[in-house]
PDB file of C-alpha atoms in Angstrom:
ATOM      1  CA  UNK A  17       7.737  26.841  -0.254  1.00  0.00           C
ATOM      2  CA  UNK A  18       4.568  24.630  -0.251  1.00  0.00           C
ATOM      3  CA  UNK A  19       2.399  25.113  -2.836  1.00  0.00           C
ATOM      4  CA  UNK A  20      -0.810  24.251  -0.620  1.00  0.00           C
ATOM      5  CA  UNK A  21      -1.426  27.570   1.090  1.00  0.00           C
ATOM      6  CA  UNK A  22      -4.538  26.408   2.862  1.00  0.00           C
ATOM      7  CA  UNK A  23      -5.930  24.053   5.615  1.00  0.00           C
ATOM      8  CA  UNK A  24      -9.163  22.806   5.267  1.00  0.00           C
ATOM      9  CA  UNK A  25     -10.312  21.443   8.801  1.00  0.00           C
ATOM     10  CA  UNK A  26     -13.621  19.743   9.501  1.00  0.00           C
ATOM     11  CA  UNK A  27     -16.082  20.758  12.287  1.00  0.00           C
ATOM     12  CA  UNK A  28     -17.662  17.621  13.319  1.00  0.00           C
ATOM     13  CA  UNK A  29     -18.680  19.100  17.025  1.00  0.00           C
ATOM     14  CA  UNK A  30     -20.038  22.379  14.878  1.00  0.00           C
ATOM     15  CA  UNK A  31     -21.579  20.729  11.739  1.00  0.00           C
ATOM     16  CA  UNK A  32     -24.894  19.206  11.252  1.00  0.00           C
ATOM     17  CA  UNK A  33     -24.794  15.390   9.684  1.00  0.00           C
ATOM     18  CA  UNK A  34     -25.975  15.437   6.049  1.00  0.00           C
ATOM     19  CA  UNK A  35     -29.472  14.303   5.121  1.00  0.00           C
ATOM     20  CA  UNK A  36     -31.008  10.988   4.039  1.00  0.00           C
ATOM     21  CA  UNK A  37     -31.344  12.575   0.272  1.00  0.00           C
ATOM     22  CA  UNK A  38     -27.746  13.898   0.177  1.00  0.00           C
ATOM     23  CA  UNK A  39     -26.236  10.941   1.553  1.00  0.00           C
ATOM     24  CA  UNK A  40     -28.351   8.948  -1.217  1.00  0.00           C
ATOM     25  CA  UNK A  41     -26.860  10.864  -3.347  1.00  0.00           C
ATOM     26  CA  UNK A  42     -23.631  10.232  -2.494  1.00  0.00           C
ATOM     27  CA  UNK A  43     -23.784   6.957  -2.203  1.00  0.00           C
ATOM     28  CA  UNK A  44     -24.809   6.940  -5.948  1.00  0.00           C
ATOM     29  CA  UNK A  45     -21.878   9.043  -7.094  1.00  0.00           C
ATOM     30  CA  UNK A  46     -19.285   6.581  -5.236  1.00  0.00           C
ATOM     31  CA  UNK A  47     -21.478   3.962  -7.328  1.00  0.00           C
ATOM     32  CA  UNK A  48     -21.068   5.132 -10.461  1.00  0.00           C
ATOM     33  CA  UNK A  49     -17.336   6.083 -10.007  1.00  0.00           C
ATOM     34  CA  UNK A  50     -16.737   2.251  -8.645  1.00  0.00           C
ATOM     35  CA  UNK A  51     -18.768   0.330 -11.732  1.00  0.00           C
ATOM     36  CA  UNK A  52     -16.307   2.692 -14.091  1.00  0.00           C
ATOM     37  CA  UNK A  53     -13.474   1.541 -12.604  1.00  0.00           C
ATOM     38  CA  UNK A  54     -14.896  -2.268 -12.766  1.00  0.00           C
ATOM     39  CA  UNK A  55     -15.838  -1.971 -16.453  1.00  0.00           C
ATOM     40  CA  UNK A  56     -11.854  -0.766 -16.937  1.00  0.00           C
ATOM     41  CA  UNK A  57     -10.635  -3.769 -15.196  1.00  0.00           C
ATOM     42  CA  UNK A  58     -12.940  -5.740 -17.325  1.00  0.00           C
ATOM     43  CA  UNK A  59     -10.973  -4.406 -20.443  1.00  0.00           C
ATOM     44  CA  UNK A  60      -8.482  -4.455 -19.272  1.00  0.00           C
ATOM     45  CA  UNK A  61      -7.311  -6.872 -16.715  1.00  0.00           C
ATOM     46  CA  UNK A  62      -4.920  -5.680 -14.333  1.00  0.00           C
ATOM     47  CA  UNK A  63      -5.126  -2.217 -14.651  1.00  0.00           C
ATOM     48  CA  UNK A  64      -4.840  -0.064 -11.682  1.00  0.00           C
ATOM     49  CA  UNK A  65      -6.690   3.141 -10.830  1.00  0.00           C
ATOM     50  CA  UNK A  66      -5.252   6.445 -12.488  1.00  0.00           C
ATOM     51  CA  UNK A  67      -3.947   7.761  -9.141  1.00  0.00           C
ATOM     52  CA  UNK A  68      -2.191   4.595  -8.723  1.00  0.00           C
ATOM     53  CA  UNK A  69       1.476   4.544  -9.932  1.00  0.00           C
ATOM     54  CA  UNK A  70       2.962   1.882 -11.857  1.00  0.00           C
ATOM     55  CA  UNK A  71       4.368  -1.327  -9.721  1.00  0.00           C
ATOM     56  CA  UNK A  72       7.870  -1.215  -9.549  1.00  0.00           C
ATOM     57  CA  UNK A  73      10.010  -3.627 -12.307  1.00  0.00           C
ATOM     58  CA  UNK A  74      10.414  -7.279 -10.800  1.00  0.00           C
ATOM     59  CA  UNK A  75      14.045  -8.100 -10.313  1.00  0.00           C
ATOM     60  CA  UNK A  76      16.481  -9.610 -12.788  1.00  0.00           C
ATOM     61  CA  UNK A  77      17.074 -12.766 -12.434  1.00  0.00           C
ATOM     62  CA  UNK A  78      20.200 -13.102 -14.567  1.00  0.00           C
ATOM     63  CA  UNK A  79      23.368 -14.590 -13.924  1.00  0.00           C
ATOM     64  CA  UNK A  80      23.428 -17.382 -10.971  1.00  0.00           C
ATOM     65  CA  UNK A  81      19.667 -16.816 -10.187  1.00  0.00           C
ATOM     66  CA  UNK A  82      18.332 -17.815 -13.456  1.00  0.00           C
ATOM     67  CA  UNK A  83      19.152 -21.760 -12.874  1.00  0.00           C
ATOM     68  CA  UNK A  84      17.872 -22.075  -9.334  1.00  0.00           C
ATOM     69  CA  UNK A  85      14.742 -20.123 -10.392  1.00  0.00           C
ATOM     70  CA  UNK A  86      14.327 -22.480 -13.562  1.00  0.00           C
ATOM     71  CA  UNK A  87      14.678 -25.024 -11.365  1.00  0.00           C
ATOM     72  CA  UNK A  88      12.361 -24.431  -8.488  1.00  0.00           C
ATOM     73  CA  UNK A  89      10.047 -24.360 -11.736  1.00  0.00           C
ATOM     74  CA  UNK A  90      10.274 -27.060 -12.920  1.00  0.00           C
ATOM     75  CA  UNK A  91      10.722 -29.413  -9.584  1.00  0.00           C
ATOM     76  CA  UNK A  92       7.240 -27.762  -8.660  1.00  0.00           C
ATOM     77  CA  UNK A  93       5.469 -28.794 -11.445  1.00  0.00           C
ATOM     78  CA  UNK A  94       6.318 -32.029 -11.082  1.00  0.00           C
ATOM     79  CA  UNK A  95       5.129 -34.110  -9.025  1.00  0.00           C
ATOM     80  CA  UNK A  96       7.505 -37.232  -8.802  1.00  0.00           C
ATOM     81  CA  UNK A  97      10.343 -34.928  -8.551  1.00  0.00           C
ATOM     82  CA  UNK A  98       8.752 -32.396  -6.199  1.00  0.00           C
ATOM     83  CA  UNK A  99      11.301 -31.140  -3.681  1.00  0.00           C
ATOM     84  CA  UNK A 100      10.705 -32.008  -0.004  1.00  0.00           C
ATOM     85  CA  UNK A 101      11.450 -28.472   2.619  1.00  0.00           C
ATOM     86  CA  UNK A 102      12.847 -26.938  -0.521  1.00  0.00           C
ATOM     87  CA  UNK A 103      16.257 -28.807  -0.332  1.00  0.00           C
ATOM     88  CA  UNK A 104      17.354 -31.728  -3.407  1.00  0.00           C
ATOM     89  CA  UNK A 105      19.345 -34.004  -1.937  1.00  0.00           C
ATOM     90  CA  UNK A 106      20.460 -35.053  -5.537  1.00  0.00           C
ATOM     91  CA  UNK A 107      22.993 -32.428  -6.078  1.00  0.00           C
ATOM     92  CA  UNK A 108      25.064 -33.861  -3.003  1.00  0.00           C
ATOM     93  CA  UNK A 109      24.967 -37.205  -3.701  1.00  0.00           C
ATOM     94  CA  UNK A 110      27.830 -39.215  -4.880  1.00  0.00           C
ATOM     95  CA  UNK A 111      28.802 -38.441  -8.852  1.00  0.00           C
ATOM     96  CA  UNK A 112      28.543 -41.387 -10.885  1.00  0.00           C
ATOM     97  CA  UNK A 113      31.542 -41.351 -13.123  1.00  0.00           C
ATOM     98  CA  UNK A 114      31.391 -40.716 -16.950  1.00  0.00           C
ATOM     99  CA  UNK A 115      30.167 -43.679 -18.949  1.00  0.00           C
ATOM    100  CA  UNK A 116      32.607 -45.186 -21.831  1.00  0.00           C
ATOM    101  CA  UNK A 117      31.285 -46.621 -24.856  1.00  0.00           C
ATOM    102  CA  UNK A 118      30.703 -50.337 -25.246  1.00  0.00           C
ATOM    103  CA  UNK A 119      32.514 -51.657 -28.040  1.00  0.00           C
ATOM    104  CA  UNK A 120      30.673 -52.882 -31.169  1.00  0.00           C
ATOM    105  CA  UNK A 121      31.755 -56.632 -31.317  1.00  0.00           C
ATOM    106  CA  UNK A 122      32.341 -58.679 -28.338  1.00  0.00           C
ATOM    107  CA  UNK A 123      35.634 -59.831 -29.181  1.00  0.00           C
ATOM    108  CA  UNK A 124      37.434 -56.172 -29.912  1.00  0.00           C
ATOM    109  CA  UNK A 125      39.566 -54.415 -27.690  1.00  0.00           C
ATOM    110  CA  UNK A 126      37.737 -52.370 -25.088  1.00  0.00           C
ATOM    111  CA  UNK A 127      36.351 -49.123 -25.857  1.00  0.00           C
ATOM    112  CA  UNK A 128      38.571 -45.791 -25.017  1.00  0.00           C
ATOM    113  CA  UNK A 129      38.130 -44.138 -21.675  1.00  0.00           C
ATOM    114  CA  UNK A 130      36.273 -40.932 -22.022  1.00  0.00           C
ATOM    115  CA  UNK A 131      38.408 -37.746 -22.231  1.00  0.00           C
ATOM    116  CA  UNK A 132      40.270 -35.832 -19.895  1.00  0.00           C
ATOM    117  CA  UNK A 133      37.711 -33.386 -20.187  1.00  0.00           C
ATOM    118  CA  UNK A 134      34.721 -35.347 -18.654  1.00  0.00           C
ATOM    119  CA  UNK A 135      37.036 -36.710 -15.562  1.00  0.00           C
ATOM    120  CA  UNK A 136      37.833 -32.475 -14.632  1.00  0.00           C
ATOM    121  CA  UNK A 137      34.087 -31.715 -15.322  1.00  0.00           C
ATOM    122  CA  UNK A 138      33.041 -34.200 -12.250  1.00  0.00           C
ATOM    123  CA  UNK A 139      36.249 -33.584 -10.396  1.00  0.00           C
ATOM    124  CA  UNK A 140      34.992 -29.953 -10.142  1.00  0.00           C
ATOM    125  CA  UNK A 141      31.559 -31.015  -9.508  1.00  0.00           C
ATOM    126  CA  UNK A 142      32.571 -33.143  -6.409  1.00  0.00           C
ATOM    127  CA  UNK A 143      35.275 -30.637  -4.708  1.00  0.00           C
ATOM    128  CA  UNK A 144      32.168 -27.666  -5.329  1.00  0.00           C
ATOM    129  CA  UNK A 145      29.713 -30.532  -3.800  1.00  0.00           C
ATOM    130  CA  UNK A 146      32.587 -31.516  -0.842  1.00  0.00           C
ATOM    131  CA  UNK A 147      33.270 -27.811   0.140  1.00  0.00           C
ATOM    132  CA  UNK A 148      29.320 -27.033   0.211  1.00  0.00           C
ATOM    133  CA  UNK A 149      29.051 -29.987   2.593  1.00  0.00           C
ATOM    134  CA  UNK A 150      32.210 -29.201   4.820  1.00  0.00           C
ATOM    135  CA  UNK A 151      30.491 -25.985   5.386  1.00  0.00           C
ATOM    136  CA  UNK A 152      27.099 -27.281   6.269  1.00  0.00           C
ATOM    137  CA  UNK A 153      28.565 -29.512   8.523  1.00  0.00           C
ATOM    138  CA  UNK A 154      30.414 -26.269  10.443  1.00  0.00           C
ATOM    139  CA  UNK A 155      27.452 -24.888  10.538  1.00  0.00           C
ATOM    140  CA  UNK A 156      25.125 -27.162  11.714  1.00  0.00           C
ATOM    141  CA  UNK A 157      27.589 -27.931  14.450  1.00  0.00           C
ATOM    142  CA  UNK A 158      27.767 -24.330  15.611  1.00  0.00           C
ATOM    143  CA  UNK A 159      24.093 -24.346  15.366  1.00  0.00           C
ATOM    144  CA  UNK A 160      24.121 -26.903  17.332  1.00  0.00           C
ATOM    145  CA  UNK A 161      26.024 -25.394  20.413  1.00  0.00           C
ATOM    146  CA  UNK A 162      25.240 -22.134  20.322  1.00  0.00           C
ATOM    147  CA  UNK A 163      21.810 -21.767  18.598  1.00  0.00           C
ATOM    148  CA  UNK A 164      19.772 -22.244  21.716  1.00  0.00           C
ATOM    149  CA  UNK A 165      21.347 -19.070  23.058  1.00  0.00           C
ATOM    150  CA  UNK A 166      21.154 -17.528  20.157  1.00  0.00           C
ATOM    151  CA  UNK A 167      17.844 -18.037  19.356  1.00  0.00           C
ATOM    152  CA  UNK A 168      16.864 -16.890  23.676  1.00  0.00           C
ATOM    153  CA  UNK A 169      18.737 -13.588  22.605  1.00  0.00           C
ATOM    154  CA  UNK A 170      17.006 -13.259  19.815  1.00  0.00           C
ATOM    155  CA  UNK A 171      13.488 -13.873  21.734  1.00  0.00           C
ATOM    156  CA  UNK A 172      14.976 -11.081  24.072  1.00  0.00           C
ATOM    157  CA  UNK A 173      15.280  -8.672  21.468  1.00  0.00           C
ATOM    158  CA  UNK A 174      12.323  -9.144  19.716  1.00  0.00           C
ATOM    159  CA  UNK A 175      10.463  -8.399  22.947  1.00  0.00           C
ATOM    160  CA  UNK A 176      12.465  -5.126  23.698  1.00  0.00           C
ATOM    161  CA  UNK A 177      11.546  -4.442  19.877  1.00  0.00           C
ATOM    162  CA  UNK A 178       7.819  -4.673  21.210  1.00  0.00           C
ATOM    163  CA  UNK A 179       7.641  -2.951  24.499  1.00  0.00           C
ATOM    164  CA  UNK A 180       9.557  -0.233  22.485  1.00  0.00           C
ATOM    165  CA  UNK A 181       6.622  -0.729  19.683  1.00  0.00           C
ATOM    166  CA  UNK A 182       4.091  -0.737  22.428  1.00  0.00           C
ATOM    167  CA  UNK A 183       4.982   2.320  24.495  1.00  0.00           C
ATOM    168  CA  UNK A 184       5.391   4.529  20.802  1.00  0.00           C
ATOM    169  CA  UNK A 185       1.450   3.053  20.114  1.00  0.00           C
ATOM    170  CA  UNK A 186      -0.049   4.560  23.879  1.00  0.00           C
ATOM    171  CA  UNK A 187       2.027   7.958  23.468  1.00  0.00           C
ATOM    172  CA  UNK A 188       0.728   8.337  20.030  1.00  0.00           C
ATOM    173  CA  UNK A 189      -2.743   7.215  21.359  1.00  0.00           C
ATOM    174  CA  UNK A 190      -2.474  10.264  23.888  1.00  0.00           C
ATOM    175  CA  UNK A 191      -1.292  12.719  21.400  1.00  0.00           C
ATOM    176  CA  UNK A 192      -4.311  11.694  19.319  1.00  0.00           C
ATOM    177  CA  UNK A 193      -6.648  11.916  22.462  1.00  0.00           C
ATOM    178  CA  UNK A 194      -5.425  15.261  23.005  1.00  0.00           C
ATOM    179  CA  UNK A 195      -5.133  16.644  19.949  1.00  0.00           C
ATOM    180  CA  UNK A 196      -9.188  15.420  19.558  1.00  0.00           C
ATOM    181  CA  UNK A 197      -9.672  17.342  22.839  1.00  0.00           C
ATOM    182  CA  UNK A 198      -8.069  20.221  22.242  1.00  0.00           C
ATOM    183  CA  UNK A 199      -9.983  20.678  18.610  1.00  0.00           C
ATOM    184  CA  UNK A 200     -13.360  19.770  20.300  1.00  0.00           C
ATOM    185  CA  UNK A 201     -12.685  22.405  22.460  1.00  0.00           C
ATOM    186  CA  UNK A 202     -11.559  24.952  20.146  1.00  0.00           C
ATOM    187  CA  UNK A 203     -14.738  24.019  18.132  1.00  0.00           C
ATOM    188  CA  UNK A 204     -17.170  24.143  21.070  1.00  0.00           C
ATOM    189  CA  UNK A 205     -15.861  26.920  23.293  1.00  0.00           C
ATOM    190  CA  UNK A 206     -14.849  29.229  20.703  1.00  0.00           C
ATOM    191  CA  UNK A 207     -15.807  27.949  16.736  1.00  0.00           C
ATOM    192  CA  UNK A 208     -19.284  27.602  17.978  1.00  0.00           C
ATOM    193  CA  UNK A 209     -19.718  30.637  19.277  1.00  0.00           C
ATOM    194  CA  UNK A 210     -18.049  32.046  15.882  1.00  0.00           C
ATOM    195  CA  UNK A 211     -20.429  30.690  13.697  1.00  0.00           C
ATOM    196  CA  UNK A 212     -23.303  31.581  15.557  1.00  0.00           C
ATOM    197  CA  UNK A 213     -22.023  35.369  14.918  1.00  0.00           C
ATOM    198  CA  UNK A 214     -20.980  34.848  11.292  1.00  0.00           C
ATOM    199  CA  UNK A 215     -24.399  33.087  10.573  1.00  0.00           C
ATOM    200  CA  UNK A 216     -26.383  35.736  12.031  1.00  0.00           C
ATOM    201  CA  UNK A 217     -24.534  38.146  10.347  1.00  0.00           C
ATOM    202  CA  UNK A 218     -25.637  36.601   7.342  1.00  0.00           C
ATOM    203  CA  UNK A 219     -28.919  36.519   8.405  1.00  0.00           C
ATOM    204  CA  UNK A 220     -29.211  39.996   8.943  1.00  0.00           C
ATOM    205  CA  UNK A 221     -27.291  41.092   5.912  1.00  0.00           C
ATOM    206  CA  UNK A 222     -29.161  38.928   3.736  1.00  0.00           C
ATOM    207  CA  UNK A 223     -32.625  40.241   5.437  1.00  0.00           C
ATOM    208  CA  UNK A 224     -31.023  44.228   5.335  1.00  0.00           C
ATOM    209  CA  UNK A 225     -30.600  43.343   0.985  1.00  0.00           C
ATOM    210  CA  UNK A 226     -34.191  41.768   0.795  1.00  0.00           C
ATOM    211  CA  UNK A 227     -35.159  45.160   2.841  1.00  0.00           C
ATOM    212  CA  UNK A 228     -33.545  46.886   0.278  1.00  0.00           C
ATOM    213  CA  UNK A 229     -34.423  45.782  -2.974  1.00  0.00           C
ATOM    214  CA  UNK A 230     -38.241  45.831  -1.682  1.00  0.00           C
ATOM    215  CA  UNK A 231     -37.621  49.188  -0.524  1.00  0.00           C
ATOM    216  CA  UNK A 232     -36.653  49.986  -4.231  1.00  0.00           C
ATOM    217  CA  UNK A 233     -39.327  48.035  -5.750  1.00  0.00           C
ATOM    218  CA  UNK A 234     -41.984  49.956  -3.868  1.00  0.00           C
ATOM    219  CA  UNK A 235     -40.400  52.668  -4.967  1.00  0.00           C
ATOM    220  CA  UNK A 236     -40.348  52.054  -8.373  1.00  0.00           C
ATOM    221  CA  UNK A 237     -43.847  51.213  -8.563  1.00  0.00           C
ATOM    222  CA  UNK A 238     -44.690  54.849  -6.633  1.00  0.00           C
ATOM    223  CA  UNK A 239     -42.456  56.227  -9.403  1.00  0.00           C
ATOM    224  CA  UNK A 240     -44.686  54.429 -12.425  1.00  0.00           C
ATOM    225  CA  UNK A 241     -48.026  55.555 -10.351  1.00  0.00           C
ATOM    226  CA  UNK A 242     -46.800  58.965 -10.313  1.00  0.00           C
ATOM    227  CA  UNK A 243     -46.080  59.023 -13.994  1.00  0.00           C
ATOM    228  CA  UNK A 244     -49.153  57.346 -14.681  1.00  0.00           C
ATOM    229  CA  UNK A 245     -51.496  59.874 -12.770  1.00  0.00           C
ATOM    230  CA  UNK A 246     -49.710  63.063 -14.572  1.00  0.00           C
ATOM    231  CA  UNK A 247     -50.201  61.261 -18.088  1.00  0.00           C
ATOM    232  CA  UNK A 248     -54.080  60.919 -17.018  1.00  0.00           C
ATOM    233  CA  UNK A 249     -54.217  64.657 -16.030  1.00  0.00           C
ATOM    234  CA  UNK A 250     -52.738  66.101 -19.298  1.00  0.00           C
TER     235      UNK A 250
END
């Protein structure tokens, strides 16, 4: 059960439009209500009007996201190193392999490979990098063949999307046009009319009190002459 009980429709056929003074004053109240809210933005930066809710939590970027968004960071803000259509070539380029360490006199033995460790490392690295690339080949080659149709389809839709858009926009557009005509002439034909009566009701009830209370005034004050005039013959 709604707790709103009540409808509170405006009469803009019926109604008079408000004065110079009272839209003045107005004016100033919406003034003073919008330099409060500016001097609490002021304070405090960012803050949103009472009636606002709070903005939803941003997402968590945890897990796989945190690297790429660390990365778009820091790519950004520099320059040299700024990324080019948002794609770094370097991470499919070819892995250098792990360096070994020089040895410390010229005529020793040569310095021990690097472990097994390292070699698995970029061994993962590359098949990761490889199967990445096999797929964006497969990809680009079906985009290739079949993206021009896809992409006319596509087109196709997108246009049934907006005639579909576009016929919902006129029918609401009549609803609204009727729904103005029908209330301008409920308001005309009939609320006029109504308010006429009601206000002249008024009228004449408010005139019928002011008849009465001067009715009872006068007679009050025959009352206190009549009082008066016995207290002068006694």
């Amino acid at each position: 059960m709604p707790l709103i009980q009540e409808c509170h429709d405006s009469l803009p056929y019926i109604d008079r439009d408000i004065g110079a003074g009272e839209r003045a004053a107005a004016e100033h109240e919406i003034e003073i209500e919008q330099e409060l809210l500016r001097a609490g933005s002021a304070s405090a930066p960012g803050a949103l009007h009472p009636s606002i809710p709070d903005l939803p939590p941003p997402p968590r970027s945890e897990g796989l996201l945190a690297p790429e968004i660390s990365r778009h960071a820091t790519t950004a803000t520099t320059a040299t190193t700024k990324m080019v259509g948002g794609i770094d070539t370097s991470r499919y380029e070819a892995l250098d392999p792990p360096p070994t360490r020089p040895p410390h006199d010229p005529g020793q033995c040569p310095a021990p490979p690097p472990p097994t460790d390292a070699y698995r490392t970029l061994i993962r690295q590359g098949a990761i990098t490889a199967g990445h690339l096999e797929s964006r080949v497969a990809h680009l080659a079906l985009l290739d063949r079949f993206g021009k149709n896809a992409w006319l389809v596509a087109n196709m839709q997108l246009e049934q999307v907006l005639a579909r858009a576009e016929q919902e926009l006129l029918a609401t557009q009549a609803a609204t046009e009727d729904v103005l005509r029908a209330r301008k002439r409920a308001q005309v034909e009939h609320g006029q009319a109504e308010c006429e009566a009601l206000q002249l009701a008024w009228r004449t009830g408010v005139g019928r009190v002011l008849e009465t209370e001067a009715a009872a005034e006068g007679l009050r004050s025959e009352i206190w002459a009549r009082r008066m005039e016995m207290a002068a013959r006694r």
